[in-house]
Tab-separated table of N, CA and C in Angstrom:
chain	number	residue	atom	x	y	z
A	139	MET	N	43.901	115.342	49.782
A	139	MET	CA	44.517	116.364	50.589
A	139	MET	C	45.750	116.878	49.866
A	140	THR	N	45.811	118.111	49.639
A	140	THR	CA	46.932	118.717	48.938
A	140	THR	C	47.876	119.348	49.939
A	141	GLN	N	49.114	119.344	49.578
A	141	GLN	CA	50.105	119.933	50.475
A	141	GLN	C	50.262	121.399	50.135
A	142	PRO	N	50.552	122.187	51.135
A	142	PRO	CA	50.736	123.615	50.851
A	142	PRO	C	51.984	123.808	49.999
A	143	PRO	N	51.965	124.799	49.143
A	143	PRO	CA	53.132	125.067	48.302
A	143	PRO	C	54.334	125.414	49.175
A	144	CYS	N	55.498	125.037	48.704
A	144	CYS	CA	56.726	125.342	49.434
A	144	CYS	C	56.945	126.838	49.434
A	145	GLU	N	57.476	127.278	50.513
A	145	GLU	CA	57.747	128.707	50.597
A	145	GLU	C	58.995	129.029	49.807
A	146	GLU	N	58.977	130.165	49.194
A	146	GLU	CA	60.146	130.650	48.473
A	146	GLU	C	61.202	131.047	49.498
A	147	PRO	N	62.435	130.671	49.281
A	147	PRO	CA	63.463	131.118	50.210
A	147	PRO	C	63.630	132.620	50.099
A	148	SER	N	64.013	133.225	51.184
A	148	SER	CA	64.156	134.670	51.148
A	148	SER	C	65.304	135.034	50.234
A	149	ALA	N	65.203	136.168	49.659
A	149	ALA	CA	66.208	136.619	48.709
A	149	ALA	C	67.476	137.069	49.411
A	150	ASP	N	67.494	137.029	50.763
A	150	ASP	CA	68.658	137.507	51.500
A	150	ASP	C	69.848	136.546	51.395
A	151	PHE	N	69.575	135.253	51.158
A	151	PHE	CA	70.653	134.267	51.156
A	151	PHE	C	70.901	133.735	49.749
A	152	SER	N	72.135	133.538	49.448
A	152	SER	CA	72.457	132.913	48.170
A	152	SER	C	72.319	131.406	48.333
A	153	ASP	N	72.281	130.691	47.214
A	153	ASP	CA	72.182	129.227	47.269
A	153	ASP	C	73.327	128.633	48.086
A	154	GLN	N	74.524	129.171	47.920
A	154	GLN	CA	75.687	128.649	48.631
A	154	GLN	C	75.513	128.814	50.136
A	155	GLU	N	75.004	129.950	50.560
A	155	GLU	CA	74.832	130.190	51.990
A	155	GLU	C	73.747	129.291	52.574
A	156	ARG	N	72.681	129.043	51.805
A	156	ARG	CA	71.596	128.201	52.292
A	156	ARG	C	72.065	126.764	52.514
A	157	ARG	N	72.842	126.264	51.559
A	157	ARG	CA	73.304	124.878	51.664
A	157	ARG	C	74.496	124.749	52.591
A	158	GLY	N	75.234	125.789	52.780
A	158	GLY	CA	76.455	125.727	53.563
A	158	GLY	C	77.622	125.458	52.637
A	159	SER	N	78.800	125.749	53.105
A	159	SER	CA	79.964	125.527	52.254
A	159	SER	C	80.191	124.026	52.103
A	160	SER	N	80.958	123.686	51.118
A	160	SER	CA	81.206	122.265	50.887
A	160	SER	C	81.929	121.634	52.059
A	161	GLU	N	82.815	122.392	52.729
A	161	GLU	CA	83.509	121.835	53.888
A	161	GLU	C	82.551	121.565	55.038
A	162	GLU	N	81.558	122.427	55.201
A	162	GLU	CA	80.590	122.216	56.280
A	162	GLU	C	79.758	120.966	56.017
A	163	ARG	N	79.406	120.731	54.744
A	163	ARG	CA	78.591	119.563	54.428
A	163	ARG	C	79.373	118.271	54.586
A	164	ARG	N	80.602	118.244	54.078
A	164	ARG	CA	81.371	117.007	54.075
A	164	ARG	C	82.312	116.890	55.251
A	165	GLY	N	82.646	117.967	55.885
A	165	GLY	CA	83.655	117.950	56.933
A	165	GLY	C	85.006	118.214	56.311
A	166	THR	N	85.973	118.517	57.109
A	166	THR	CA	87.306	118.771	56.567
A	166	THR	C	87.914	117.460	56.094
A	167	SER	N	88.958	117.575	55.338
A	167	SER	CA	89.578	116.358	54.814
A	167	SER	C	90.107	115.489	55.942
A	168	GLU	N	90.613	116.096	57.025
A	168	GLU	CA	91.097	115.297	58.153
A	168	GLU	C	89.959	114.552	58.832
A	169	GLU	N	88.787	115.197	58.920
A	169	GLU	CA	87.642	114.522	59.539
A	169	GLU	C	87.191	113.344	58.689
A	170	ARG	N	87.212	113.507	57.350
A	170	ARG	CA	86.791	112.415	56.478
A	170	ARG	C	87.764	111.248	56.561
A	171	ARG	N	89.052	111.543	56.605
A	171	ARG	CA	90.060	110.492	56.675
A	171	ARG	C	90.120	109.859	58.042
A	172	GLY	N	89.762	110.602	59.030
A	172	GLY	CA	89.931	110.112	60.396
A	172	GLY	C	91.318	110.498	60.861
A	173	SER	N	91.467	110.734	62.105
A	173	SER	CA	92.765	111.162	62.591
A	173	SER	C	93.743	110.005	62.509
A	174	ASP	N	95.004	110.340	62.373
A	174	ASP	CA	96.020	109.305	62.273
A	174	ASP	C	96.128	108.510	63.555
A	175	LYS	N	95.801	109.118	64.673
A	175	LYS	CA	95.882	108.407	65.941
A	175	LYS	C	94.859	107.286	66.002
A	176	LYS	N	93.700	107.486	65.387
A	176	LYS	CA	92.669	106.448	65.393
A	176	LYS	C	93.115	105.224	64.617
A	177	ARG	N	93.781	105.454	63.503
A	177	ARG	CA	94.194	104.340	62.662
A	177	ARG	C	95.503	103.725	63.114
A	178	GLY	N	96.262	104.451	63.892
A	178	GLY	CA	97.517	103.908	64.372
A	178	GLY	C	98.626	103.919	63.344
A	179	THR	N	98.519	104.769	62.337
A	179	THR	CA	99.573	104.839	61.331
A	179	THR	C	100.097	106.255	61.261
A	180	SER	N	101.277	106.394	60.776
A	180	SER	CA	101.825	107.724	60.593
A	180	SER	C	101.289	108.285	59.291
A	181	LYS	N	101.558	109.556	59.073
A	181	LYS	CA	101.041	110.186	57.864
A	181	LYS	C	101.765	109.694	56.622
A	182	LYS	N	103.026	109.292	56.770
A	182	LYS	CA	103.758	108.799	55.609
A	182	LYS	C	103.277	107.404	55.270
A	183	ARG	N	103.167	107.137	53.982
A	183	ARG	CA	102.775	105.800	53.544
A	183	ARG	C	103.979	104.891	53.631
A	184	ARG	N	103.741	103.726	54.082
A	184	ARG	CA	104.833	102.767	54.190
A	184	ARG	C	104.998	102.036	52.873
A	185	GLY	N	106.233	101.763	52.525
A	185	GLY	CA	106.523	101.042	51.289
A	185	GLY	C	106.407	99.549	51.501
A	186	ARG	N	106.798	98.827	50.505
A	186	ARG	CA	106.789	97.365	50.595
A	186	ARG	C	107.793	96.890	51.623
A	187	ARG	N	107.476	95.792	52.245
A	187	ARG	CA	108.395	95.168	53.178
A	187	ARG	C	109.562	94.593	52.379
A	188	PRO	N	110.791	94.730	52.873
A	188	PRO	CA	111.920	94.184	52.108
A	188	PRO	C	111.846	92.664	52.072
A	189	PRO	N	112.307	92.063	50.983
A	189	PRO	CA	112.262	90.599	50.893
A	189	PRO	C	113.235	89.977	51.882
A	190	PRO	N	112.922	88.794	52.379
A	190	PRO	CA	113.853	88.137	53.299
A	190	PRO	C	115.111	87.701	52.564
A	191	ALA	N	116.176	87.515	53.335
A	191	ALA	CA	117.430	87.038	52.742
A	191	ALA	C	117.209	85.637	52.172
A	192	LEU	N	117.933	85.341	51.130
A	192	LEU	CA	117.773	84.078	50.418
A	192	LEU	C	118.301	82.901	51.240
A	193	SER	N	117.474	81.876	51.379
A	193	SER	CA	117.912	80.651	52.047
A	193	SER	C	117.114	79.484	51.474
A	194	GLY	N	117.656	78.289	51.632
A	194	GLY	CA	116.969	77.096	51.127
A	194	GLY	C	115.635	76.883	51.822
A	195	ALA	N	115.616	77.066	53.150
A	195	ALA	CA	114.374	76.878	53.905
A	195	ALA	C	113.335	77.928	53.519
A	196	GLY	N	113.797	79.166	53.278
A	196	GLY	CA	112.872	80.229	52.875
A	196	GLY	C	112.267	79.958	51.509
A	197	LEU	N	113.094	79.485	50.585
A	197	LEU	CA	112.581	79.143	49.256
A	197	LEU	C	111.615	77.968	49.324
A	198	GLN	N	111.917	77.009	50.199
A	198	GLN	CA	111.021	75.850	50.370
A	198	GLN	C	109.658	76.318	50.884
A	199	ARG	N	109.675	77.216	51.892
A	199	ARG	CA	108.404	77.749	52.425
A	199	ARG	C	107.644	78.511	51.353
A	200	SER	N	108.354	79.320	50.578
A	200	SER	CA	107.713	80.079	49.506
A	200	SER	C	107.094	79.150	48.465
A	201	ALA	N	107.818	78.100	48.127
A	201	ALA	CA	107.313	77.147	47.134
A	201	ALA	C	106.063	76.442	47.653
A	202	LEU	N	106.095	76.024	48.908
A	202	LEU	CA	104.925	75.344	49.481
A	202	LEU	C	103.727	76.286	49.567
A	203	ALA	N	103.979	77.545	49.919
A	203	ALA	CA	102.884	78.521	49.973
A	203	ALA	C	102.299	78.740	48.581
A	204	TYR	N	103.166	78.811	47.567
A	204	TYR	CA	102.696	78.996	46.199
A	204	TYR	C	101.871	77.789	45.746
A	205	LEU	N	102.383	76.589	46.031
A	205	LEU	CA	101.672	75.370	45.626
A	205	LEU	C	100.374	75.191	46.393
A	206	ASP	N	100.305	75.766	47.567
A	206	ASP	CA	99.066	75.713	48.342
A	206	ASP	C	97.973	76.511	47.651
A	207	ARG	N	98.359	77.563	46.957
A	207	ARG	CA	97.378	78.424	46.275
A	207	ARG	C	97.123	78.032	44.827
A	208	TYR	N	98.170	77.606	44.130
A	208	TYR	CA	98.061	77.375	42.691
A	208	TYR	C	98.593	76.002	42.305
A	209	ALA	N	97.960	75.390	41.316
A	209	ALA	CA	98.542	74.205	40.687
A	209	ALA	C	99.640	74.724	39.759
A	210	SER	N	100.746	74.022	39.694
A	210	SER	CA	101.857	74.551	38.921
A	210	SER	C	102.690	73.428	38.324
A	211	THR	N	103.383	73.778	37.266
A	211	THR	CA	104.354	72.861	36.682
A	211	THR	C	105.703	73.137	37.328
A	212	SER	N	106.632	72.233	37.136
A	212	SER	CA	107.968	72.447	37.708
A	212	SER	C	108.638	73.660	37.054
A	213	ALA	N	108.419	73.856	35.746
A	213	ALA	CA	109.015	75.003	35.051
A	213	ALA	C	108.451	76.317	35.591
A	214	ASN	N	107.150	76.360	35.820
A	214	ASN	CA	106.548	77.586	36.335
A	214	ASN	C	106.997	77.846	37.771
A	215	LEU	N	107.049	76.802	38.591
A	215	LEU	CA	107.496	76.979	39.972
A	215	LEU	C	108.947	77.472	39.997
A	216	ARG	N	109.750	76.955	39.108
A	216	ARG	CA	111.143	77.396	39.016
A	216	ARG	C	111.197	78.878	38.647
A	217	ARG	N	110.359	79.295	37.706
A	217	ARG	CA	110.298	80.694	37.278
A	217	ARG	C	109.890	81.604	38.446
A	218	VAL	N	108.882	81.178	39.218
A	218	VAL	CA	108.394	81.962	40.353
A	218	VAL	C	109.483	82.092	41.418
A	219	LEU	N	110.149	80.983	41.728
A	219	LEU	CA	111.177	81.011	42.761
A	219	LEU	C	112.408	81.811	42.322
A	220	LEU	N	112.754	81.731	41.046
A	220	LEU	CA	113.877	82.536	40.554
A	220	LEU	C	113.565	84.026	40.633
A	221	ARG	N	112.324	84.402	40.353
A	221	ARG	CA	111.923	85.806	40.470
A	221	ARG	C	112.041	86.268	41.922
A	222	LYS	N	111.587	85.427	42.832
A	222	LYS	CA	111.671	85.741	44.259
A	222	LYS	C	113.136	85.863	44.691
A	223	ALA	N	113.967	84.945	44.226
A	223	ALA	CA	115.386	84.971	44.565
A	223	ALA	C	116.067	86.211	43.986
A	224	ARG	N	115.693	86.569	42.757
A	224	ARG	CA	116.283	87.758	42.127
A	224	ARG	C	115.964	89.003	42.935
A	225	ARG	N	114.709	89.138	43.384
A	225	ARG	CA	114.332	90.309	44.190
A	225	ARG	C	115.109	90.340	45.500
A	226	SER	N	115.277	89.185	46.112
A	226	SER	CA	116.029	89.109	47.362
A	226	SER	C	117.489	89.493	47.139
A	227	GLN	N	118.086	88.972	46.081
A	227	GLN	CA	119.490	89.270	45.788
A	227	GLN	C	119.685	90.745	45.459
A	228	GLU	N	118.728	91.343	44.754
A	228	GLU	CA	118.834	92.769	44.426
A	228	GLU	C	118.800	93.616	45.689
A	229	HIS	N	117.979	93.217	46.640
A	229	HIS	CA	117.844	93.998	47.867
A	229	HIS	C	119.032	93.781	48.802
A	230	HIS	N	119.449	92.549	48.995
A	230	HIS	CA	120.494	92.221	49.960
A	230	HIS	C	121.889	92.179	49.341
A	231	GLY	N	121.955	92.269	48.044
A	231	GLY	CA	123.239	92.204	47.364
A	231	GLY	C	123.600	90.764	47.038
A	232	GLY	N	124.269	90.591	45.951
A	232	GLY	CA	124.650	89.238	45.547
A	232	GLY	C	124.315	89.017	44.091
A	233	ASP	N	124.784	87.928	43.594
A	233	ASP	CA	124.582	87.586	42.197
A	233	ASP	C	123.344	86.699	42.067
A	234	PRO	N	122.359	87.100	41.265
A	234	PRO	CA	121.154	86.277	41.098
A	234	PRO	C	121.456	84.886	40.545
A	235	ALA	N	122.570	84.718	39.854
A	235	ALA	CA	122.919	83.401	39.311
A	235	ALA	C	123.266	82.424	40.428
A	236	ASP	N	123.658	82.935	41.593
A	236	ASP	CA	123.971	82.064	42.726
A	236	ASP	C	122.735	81.329	43.236
A	237	ALA	N	121.557	81.853	42.945
A	237	ALA	CA	120.319	81.268	43.456
A	237	ALA	C	119.838	80.087	42.617
A	238	GLU	N	120.293	79.988	41.386
A	238	GLU	CA	119.787	78.942	40.495
A	238	GLU	C	119.977	77.529	41.030
A	239	PRO	N	121.156	77.161	41.540
A	239	PRO	CA	121.293	75.797	42.083
A	239	PRO	C	120.377	75.557	43.283
A	240	LEU	N	120.189	76.583	44.097
A	240	LEU	CA	119.314	76.463	45.263
A	240	LEU	C	117.865	76.244	44.838
A	241	VAL	N	117.429	77.023	43.835
A	241	VAL	CA	116.057	76.887	43.321
A	241	VAL	C	115.874	75.518	42.683
A	242	ASP	N	116.850	75.080	41.903
A	242	ASP	CA	116.756	73.768	41.262
A	242	ASP	C	116.641	72.652	42.302
A	243	THR	N	117.387	72.786	43.387
A	243	THR	CA	117.331	71.789	44.454
A	243	THR	C	115.941	71.734	45.085
A	244	VAL	N	115.372	72.905	45.356
A	244	VAL	CA	114.037	72.957	45.966
A	244	VAL	C	112.999	72.348	45.035
A	245	VAL	N	113.041	72.708	43.753
A	245	VAL	CA	112.058	72.192	42.788
A	245	VAL	C	112.220	70.677	42.638
A	246	GLU	N	113.448	70.195	42.546
A	246	GLU	CA	113.678	68.742	42.422
A	246	GLU	C	113.146	67.985	43.637
A	247	GLU	N	113.341	68.558	44.816
A	247	GLU	CA	112.842	67.929	46.037
A	247	GLU	C	111.313	67.845	46.035
A	248	LEU	N	110.662	68.907	45.602
A	248	LEU	CA	109.196	68.904	45.562
A	248	LEU	C	108.661	67.940	44.509
A	249	VAL	N	109.364	67.805	43.398
A	249	VAL	CA	108.973	66.834	42.371
A	249	VAL	C	109.152	65.421	42.914
A	250	ARG	N	110.288	65.189	43.589
A	250	ARG	CA	110.563	63.862	44.160
A	250	ARG	C	109.507	63.478	45.197
A	251	ARG	N	109.060	64.446	45.990
A	251	ARG	CA	108.046	64.170	47.007
A	251	ARG	C	106.638	64.082	46.415
A	252	GLY	N	106.477	64.409	45.148
A	252	GLY	CA	105.180	64.287	44.496
A	252	GLY	C	104.275	65.502	44.652
A	253	LEU	N	104.821	66.612	45.136
A	253	LEU	CA	104.005	67.818	45.302
A	253	LEU	C	103.869	68.599	44.003
A	254	VAL	N	104.791	68.384	43.083
A	254	VAL	CA	104.719	68.989	41.751
A	254	VAL	C	104.720	67.840	40.763
A	255	ASP	N	103.664	67.756	39.968
A	255	ASP	CA	103.529	66.666	39.002
A	255	ASP	C	103.083	67.255	37.672
A	256	ASP	N	104.033	67.374	36.749
A	256	ASP	CA	103.730	67.977	35.445
A	256	ASP	C	102.690	67.172	34.670
A	257	ARG	N	102.767	65.875	34.759
A	257	ARG	CA	101.821	65.021	34.031
A	257	ARG	C	100.384	65.225	34.533
A	258	ALA	N	100.198	65.233	35.841
A	258	ALA	CA	98.857	65.448	36.401
A	258	ALA	C	98.348	66.849	36.056
A	259	PHE	N	99.262	67.840	36.073
A	259	PHE	CA	98.868	69.204	35.713
A	259	PHE	C	98.415	69.261	34.264
A	260	ALA	N	99.167	68.597	33.378
A	260	ALA	CA	98.832	68.609	31.948
A	260	ALA	C	97.481	67.936	31.702
A	261	LEU	N	97.238	66.798	32.358
A	261	LEU	CA	95.947	66.118	32.187
A	261	LEU	C	94.792	66.982	32.685
A	262	SER	N	94.990	67.612	33.809
A	262	SER	CA	93.950	68.477	34.374
A	262	SER	C	93.658	69.649	33.443
A	263	LEU	N	94.716	70.263	32.928
A	263	LEU	CA	94.533	71.393	32.016
A	263	LEU	C	93.840	70.948	30.737
A	264	CYS	N	94.221	69.793	30.193
A	264	CYS	CA	93.594	69.274	28.969
A	264	CYS	C	92.098	69.056	29.180
A	265	LYS	N	91.761	68.413	30.294
A	265	LYS	CA	90.343	68.148	30.573
A	265	LYS	C	89.559	69.451	30.709
A	266	ARG	N	90.162	70.419	31.433
A	266	ARG	CA	89.457	71.688	31.644
A	266	ARG	C	89.243	72.423	30.318
A	267	LEU	N	90.259	72.451	29.471
A	267	LEU	CA	90.136	73.157	28.202
A	267	LEU	C	89.211	72.415	27.240
A	268	ARG	N	89.188	71.091	27.289
A	268	ARG	CA	88.275	70.309	26.439
A	268	ARG	C	86.823	70.561	26.820
A	269	ARG	N	86.571	70.589	28.130
A	269	ARG	CA	85.200	70.884	28.590
A	269	ARG	C	84.756	72.258	28.131
A	270	ARG	N	85.707	73.160	28.057
A	270	ARG	CA	85.399	74.522	27.627
A	270	ARG	C	85.207	74.618	26.119
A	271	GLY	N	85.606	73.564	25.418
A	271	GLY	CA	85.424	73.551	23.969
A	271	GLY	C	86.637	74.005	23.188
A	272	SER	N	87.786	74.006	23.810
A	272	SER	CA	89.003	74.441	23.117
A	272	SER	C	89.465	73.376	22.132
A	273	SER	N	90.124	73.829	21.086
A	273	SER	CA	90.637	72.914	20.067
A	273	SER	C	91.938	72.269	20.557
A	274	ALA	N	92.351	71.226	19.849
A	274	ALA	CA	93.596	70.533	20.187
A	274	ALA	C	94.783	71.481	20.043
A	275	ARG	N	94.725	72.342	19.035
A	275	ARG	CA	95.807	73.304	18.819
A	275	ARG	C	95.904	74.289	19.992
A	276	ARG	N	94.768	74.732	20.457
A	276	ARG	CA	94.729	75.659	21.598
A	276	ARG	C	95.253	74.974	22.866
A	277	ILE	N	94.887	73.743	23.064
A	277	ILE	CA	95.339	73.000	24.246
A	277	ILE	C	96.849	72.809	24.193
A	278	ARG	N	97.366	72.439	23.024
A	278	ARG	CA	98.801	72.259	22.859
A	278	ARG	C	99.548	73.560	23.142
A	279	ALA	N	99.016	74.662	22.639
A	279	ALA	CA	99.639	75.962	22.875
A	279	ALA	C	99.622	76.315	24.363
A	280	GLY	N	98.540	75.998	25.033
A	280	GLY	CA	98.446	76.239	26.473
A	280	GLY	C	99.462	75.443	27.264
A	281	LEU	N	99.646	74.190	26.877
A	281	LEU	CA	100.629	73.345	27.560
A	281	LEU	C	102.056	73.828	27.320
A	282	ILE	N	102.349	74.209	26.087
A	282	ILE	CA	103.678	74.709	25.774
A	282	ILE	C	103.947	76.006	26.525
A	283	GLY	N	102.914	76.863	26.596
A	283	GLY	CA	103.049	78.137	27.314
A	283	GLY	C	103.282	77.945	28.802
A	284	ARG	N	102.800	76.862	29.330
A	284	ARG	CA	102.980	76.586	30.764
A	284	ARG	C	104.222	75.772	31.066
A	285	GLY	N	104.967	75.424	30.045
A	285	GLY	CA	106.224	74.715	30.253
A	285	GLY	C	106.095	73.233	30.432
A	286	VAL	N	105.023	72.644	29.881
A	286	VAL	CA	104.844	71.185	29.995
A	286	VAL	C	105.223	70.541	28.677
């Protein structure tokens, strides 16, 4: 069974008119985005939330949250917390050097409690890199790069 040939479109309409304008096919940009009332946001994009003011308890929470996600050395944790403290000091005003004793205290406390263990981190990294086939030189470089 053969299908009848398609009819030629009449010469009265251009291709654009037959298909419709691009806005008719896709909808207006507001329709594609959805109205702002549906999403519950204003038209302006919101920036980053300002960092909280620097405190020992806040740094402790940040350190625990970081350690919950990543294995880390004491040097790396110190670097992460100093970066966080620097951003807080820049926003709220103050000298970033004032945060160093606070960060050192938090890191020392976590090491004392056994939540940060450079030796266990180094052994774990060595085993992982050895399984991957890395050389001793590569492993040593990795450990030095991580502050162990």
